[in-house]
PDB file of C-alpha atoms in Angstrom:
ATOM      1  CA  UNK I 157     367.649 -64.927  79.782  1.00  0.00           C
ATOM      2  CA  UNK I 158     364.071 -64.631  81.384  1.00  0.00           C
ATOM      3  CA  UNK I 159     362.575 -61.251  80.543  1.00  0.00           C
ATOM      4  CA  UNK I 160     359.014 -60.976  81.979  1.00  0.00           C
ATOM      5  CA  UNK I 161     358.048 -61.730  85.033  1.00  0.00           C
ATOM      6  CA  UNK I 162     355.546 -65.105  84.277  1.00  0.00           C
ATOM      7  CA  UNK I 163     359.074 -66.001  83.344  1.00  0.00           C
ATOM      8  CA  UNK I 164     360.579 -66.733  86.526  1.00  0.00           C
ATOM      9  CA  UNK I 165     357.359 -64.932  89.046  1.00  0.00           C
ATOM     10  CA  UNK I 166     356.491 -68.546  91.643  1.00  0.00           C
ATOM     11  CA  UNK I 167     352.301 -69.208  90.162  1.00  0.00           C
ATOM     12  CA  UNK I 168     349.676 -70.802  92.256  1.00  0.00           C
ATOM     13  CA  UNK I 169     350.776 -68.006  94.889  1.00  0.00           C
ATOM     14  CA  UNK I 170     349.771 -69.480  99.013  1.00  0.00           C
ATOM     15  CA  UNK I 171     346.601 -66.920  99.756  1.00  0.00           C
ATOM     16  CA  UNK I 172     344.548 -66.909 103.058  1.00  0.00           C
ATOM     17  CA  UNK I 173     340.710 -65.505 104.100  1.00  0.00           C
ATOM     18  CA  UNK I 174     341.272 -61.542 106.309  1.00  0.00           C
ATOM     19  CA  UNK I 175     339.616 -62.709 108.612  1.00  0.00           C
ATOM     20  CA  UNK I 176     342.199 -65.810 109.638  1.00  0.00           C
ATOM     21  CA  UNK I 177     344.457 -65.285 112.490  1.00  0.00           C
ATOM     22  CA  UNK I 178     348.420 -65.354 112.820  1.00  0.00           C
ATOM     23  CA  UNK I 179     348.712 -67.777 114.867  1.00  0.00           C
ATOM     24  CA  UNK I 180     347.047 -70.050 111.247  1.00  0.00           C
ATOM     25  CA  UNK I 181     349.235 -67.592 109.079  1.00  0.00           C
ATOM     26  CA  UNK I 182     352.478 -68.134 110.977  1.00  0.00           C
ATOM     27  CA  UNK I 183     351.679 -72.616 110.345  1.00  0.00           C
ATOM     28  CA  UNK I 184     350.205 -72.517 106.682  1.00  0.00           C
ATOM     29  CA  UNK I 185     354.437 -70.305 106.438  1.00  0.00           C
ATOM     30  CA  UNK I 186     356.063 -72.696 108.289  1.00  0.00           C
ATOM     31  CA  UNK I 187     354.469 -75.829 106.591  1.00  0.00           C
ATOM     32  CA  UNK I 188     354.625 -74.260 102.830  1.00  0.00           C
ATOM     33  CA  UNK I 189     358.718 -73.270 103.519  1.00  0.00           C
ATOM     34  CA  UNK I 190     357.519 -70.378 102.741  1.00  0.00           C
ATOM     35  CA  UNK I 191     358.270 -66.264 103.762  1.00  0.00           C
ATOM     36  CA  UNK I 192     355.072 -64.401 102.618  1.00  0.00           C
ATOM     37  CA  UNK I 193     351.014 -64.880 101.530  1.00  0.00           C
ATOM     38  CA  UNK I 194     348.532 -62.906  99.443  1.00  0.00           C
ATOM     39  CA  UNK I 195     345.435 -62.266 101.345  1.00  0.00           C
ATOM     40  CA  UNK I 196     342.606 -62.428  99.302  1.00  0.00           C
ATOM     41  CA  UNK I 197     338.638 -62.003  99.719  1.00  0.00           C
ATOM     42  CA  UNK I 198     336.902 -63.657  97.551  1.00  0.00           C
ATOM     43  CA  UNK I 199     339.527 -63.719  95.332  1.00  0.00           C
ATOM     44  CA  UNK I 200     340.457 -60.297  94.588  1.00  0.00           C
ATOM     45  CA  UNK I 201     343.950 -59.159  96.616  1.00  0.00           C
ATOM     46  CA  UNK I 202     343.799 -57.476  99.767  1.00  0.00           C
ATOM     47  CA  UNK I 203     347.106 -58.146 101.500  1.00  0.00           C
ATOM     48  CA  UNK I 204     350.074 -59.600 102.199  1.00  0.00           C
ATOM     49  CA  UNK I 205     351.963 -60.363 105.418  1.00  0.00           C
ATOM     50  CA  UNK I 206     355.688 -61.084 105.328  1.00  0.00           C
ATOM     51  CA  UNK I 207     357.221 -62.975 108.145  1.00  0.00           C
ATOM     52  CA  UNK I 208     357.919 -60.445 109.379  1.00  0.00           C
ATOM     53  CA  UNK I 209     355.537 -58.659 109.290  1.00  0.00           C
ATOM     54  CA  UNK I 210     354.151 -61.042 111.804  1.00  0.00           C
ATOM     55  CA  UNK I 211     357.047 -60.251 114.111  1.00  0.00           C
ATOM     56  CA  UNK I 212     357.725 -56.468 114.063  1.00  0.00           C
ATOM     57  CA  UNK I 213     353.643 -56.029 113.807  1.00  0.00           C
ATOM     58  CA  UNK I 214     352.466 -58.867 116.181  1.00  0.00           C
ATOM     59  CA  UNK I 215     355.233 -59.877 118.321  1.00  0.00           C
ATOM     60  CA  UNK I 216     357.276 -56.886 118.610  1.00  0.00           C
ATOM     61  CA  UNK I 217     354.238 -55.097 120.036  1.00  0.00           C
ATOM     62  CA  UNK I 218     352.208 -57.887 121.487  1.00  0.00           C
ATOM     63  CA  UNK I 219     349.296 -58.420 119.869  1.00  0.00           C
ATOM     64  CA  UNK I 220     347.542 -61.650 120.523  1.00  0.00           C
ATOM     65  CA  UNK I 221     349.018 -64.114 117.492  1.00  0.00           C
ATOM     66  CA  UNK I 222     345.411 -66.734 118.706  1.00  0.00           C
ATOM     67  CA  UNK I 223     343.206 -63.602 118.772  1.00  0.00           C
ATOM     68  CA  UNK I 224     343.904 -60.768 115.825  1.00  0.00           C
ATOM     69  CA  UNK I 225     343.690 -61.690 112.278  1.00  0.00           C
ATOM     70  CA  UNK I 226     346.060 -61.190 109.262  1.00  0.00           C
ATOM     71  CA  UNK I 227     344.026 -57.923 107.774  1.00  0.00           C
ATOM     72  CA  UNK I 228     345.589 -56.529 111.190  1.00  0.00           C
ATOM     73  CA  UNK I 229     349.451 -57.620 110.328  1.00  0.00           C
ATOM     74  CA  UNK I 230     349.274 -56.950 106.072  1.00  0.00           C
ATOM     75  CA  UNK I 231     350.243 -54.654 104.241  1.00  0.00           C
ATOM     76  CA  UNK I 232     347.408 -53.194 102.523  1.00  0.00           C
ATOM     77  CA  UNK I 233     349.456 -50.817 100.450  1.00  0.00           C
ATOM     78  CA  UNK I 234     350.831 -52.559  97.800  1.00  0.00           C
ATOM     79  CA  UNK I 235     352.664 -52.661  94.000  1.00  0.00           C
ATOM     80  CA  UNK I 236     352.108 -55.462  91.868  1.00  0.00           C
ATOM     81  CA  UNK I 237     352.637 -56.394  88.575  1.00  0.00           C
ATOM     82  CA  UNK I 238     351.257 -57.797  85.897  1.00  0.00           C
ATOM     83  CA  UNK I 239     353.077 -61.003  83.763  1.00  0.00           C
ATOM     84  CA  UNK I 240     353.777 -59.459  81.141  1.00  0.00           C
ATOM     85  CA  UNK I 241     355.131 -56.824  83.108  1.00  0.00           C
ATOM     86  CA  UNK I 242     359.786 -56.966  81.527  1.00  0.00           C
ATOM     87  CA  UNK I 243     361.605 -57.636  84.469  1.00  0.00           C
ATOM     88  CA  UNK I 244     363.340 -54.171  84.339  1.00  0.00           C
ATOM     89  CA  UNK I 245     359.734 -52.439  85.393  1.00  0.00           C
ATOM     90  CA  UNK I 246     359.927 -55.635  88.590  1.00  0.00           C
ATOM     91  CA  UNK I 247     362.861 -54.562  90.089  1.00  0.00           C
ATOM     92  CA  UNK I 248     362.550 -50.968  89.742  1.00  0.00           C
ATOM     93  CA  UNK I 249     359.177 -51.140  91.830  1.00  0.00           C
ATOM     94  CA  UNK I 250     360.858 -53.916  94.271  1.00  0.00           C
ATOM     95  CA  UNK I 251     363.808 -50.238  94.501  1.00  0.00           C
ATOM     96  CA  UNK I 252     361.695 -47.527  94.553  1.00  0.00           C
ATOM     97  CA  UNK I 253     359.315 -48.424  97.363  1.00  0.00           C
ATOM     98  CA  UNK I 254     362.252 -50.906  99.083  1.00  0.00           C
ATOM     99  CA  UNK I 255     359.596 -54.139  98.200  1.00  0.00           C
ATOM    100  CA  UNK I 256     361.321 -57.728  98.783  1.00  0.00           C
ATOM    101  CA  UNK I 257     357.686 -59.345  97.674  1.00  0.00           C
ATOM    102  CA  UNK I 258     355.822 -58.111  94.740  1.00  0.00           C
ATOM    103  CA  UNK I 259     352.061 -59.784  93.966  1.00  0.00           C
ATOM    104  CA  UNK I 260     351.713 -60.915  90.457  1.00  0.00           C
ATOM    105  CA  UNK I 261     348.087 -59.933  89.595  1.00  0.00           C
ATOM    106  CA  UNK I 262     346.041 -60.821  86.150  1.00  0.00           C
ATOM    107  CA  UNK I 263     342.400 -59.159  86.075  1.00  0.00           C
ATOM    108  CA  UNK I 264     342.055 -58.104  90.034  1.00  0.00           C
ATOM    109  CA  UNK I 265     342.653 -61.443  90.963  1.00  0.00           C
ATOM    110  CA  UNK I 266     346.504 -62.802  92.091  1.00  0.00           C
ATOM    111  CA  UNK I 267     348.558 -65.527  90.378  1.00  0.00           C
ATOM    112  CA  UNK I 268     351.350 -65.499  91.349  1.00  0.00           C
ATOM    113  CA  UNK I 269     354.408 -63.590  93.646  1.00  0.00           C
ATOM    114  CA  UNK I 270     358.274 -62.237  92.505  1.00  0.00           C
ATOM    115  CA  UNK I 271     360.592 -61.686  94.924  1.00  0.00           C
ATOM    116  CA  UNK I 272     364.118 -60.671  94.888  1.00  0.00           C
ATOM    117  CA  UNK I 273     365.382 -63.736  94.833  1.00  0.00           C
ATOM    118  CA  UNK I 274     364.271 -64.881  91.683  1.00  0.00           C
ATOM    119  CA  UNK I 275     365.482 -61.676  90.448  1.00  0.00           C
ATOM    120  CA  UNK I 276     368.907 -63.044  92.435  1.00  0.00           C
ATOM    121  CA  UNK I 277     368.218 -66.467  90.591  1.00  0.00           C
ATOM    122  CA  UNK I 278     367.399 -64.612  86.425  1.00  0.00           C
ATOM    123  CA  UNK I 279     370.053 -61.798  86.996  1.00  0.00           C
ATOM    124  CA  UNK I 280     372.950 -63.072  88.442  1.00  0.00           C
ATOM    125  CA  UNK I 281     372.917 -67.685  90.026  1.00  0.00           C
ATOM    126  CA  UNK I 282     376.602 -67.714  90.927  1.00  0.00           C
ATOM    127  CA  UNK I 283     376.270 -64.590  93.337  1.00  0.00           C
ATOM    128  CA  UNK I 284     375.518 -64.634  97.597  1.00  0.00           C
ATOM    129  CA  UNK I 285     371.734 -64.223  96.964  1.00  0.00           C
ATOM    130  CA  UNK I 286     371.434 -66.775  94.500  1.00  0.00           C
ATOM    131  CA  UNK I 287     373.074 -69.678  96.521  1.00  0.00           C
ATOM    132  CA  UNK I 288     371.046 -69.044  99.271  1.00  0.00           C
ATOM    133  CA  UNK I 289     367.722 -68.961  97.301  1.00  0.00           C
ATOM    134  CA  UNK I 290     368.301 -72.271  95.738  1.00  0.00           C
ATOM    135  CA  UNK I 291     368.915 -73.499  99.268  1.00  0.00           C
ATOM    136  CA  UNK I 292     367.018 -75.649 100.786  1.00  0.00           C
ATOM    137  CA  UNK I 293     365.116 -74.629 103.759  1.00  0.00           C
ATOM    138  CA  UNK I 294     366.223 -76.142 107.047  1.00  0.00           C
ATOM    139  CA  UNK I 295     364.026 -78.696 108.419  1.00  0.00           C
TER     140      UNK I 295
END
């Protein structure tokens, strides 16, 4: 059983610059089959934007996705972990801050993302969340 974040994190996270349009981010999420993108400025982590952020923060408010940048819609008060952090710490932070994803940083630079689904697969692969997490997305 994995004991550290590095054992289950998704490495080489997809990143965008703060000035990227929401439309471009949505297309990137679609093409990469991902639900979150890290926002970086000169390889320094600045935020995280999820598919839910795009809908709830931007589209529901009537923002123009072509003219709105990801900097306007991303979460910038981030909780992060390092690759060497214990999985129990990651679980505790997710629970405490009610988040589904934690950016993994090393020296201030993003190196991965650990998601609730990753933890479900590690801790209980036979659970409903574990089953859903391994299913291929519909095209």
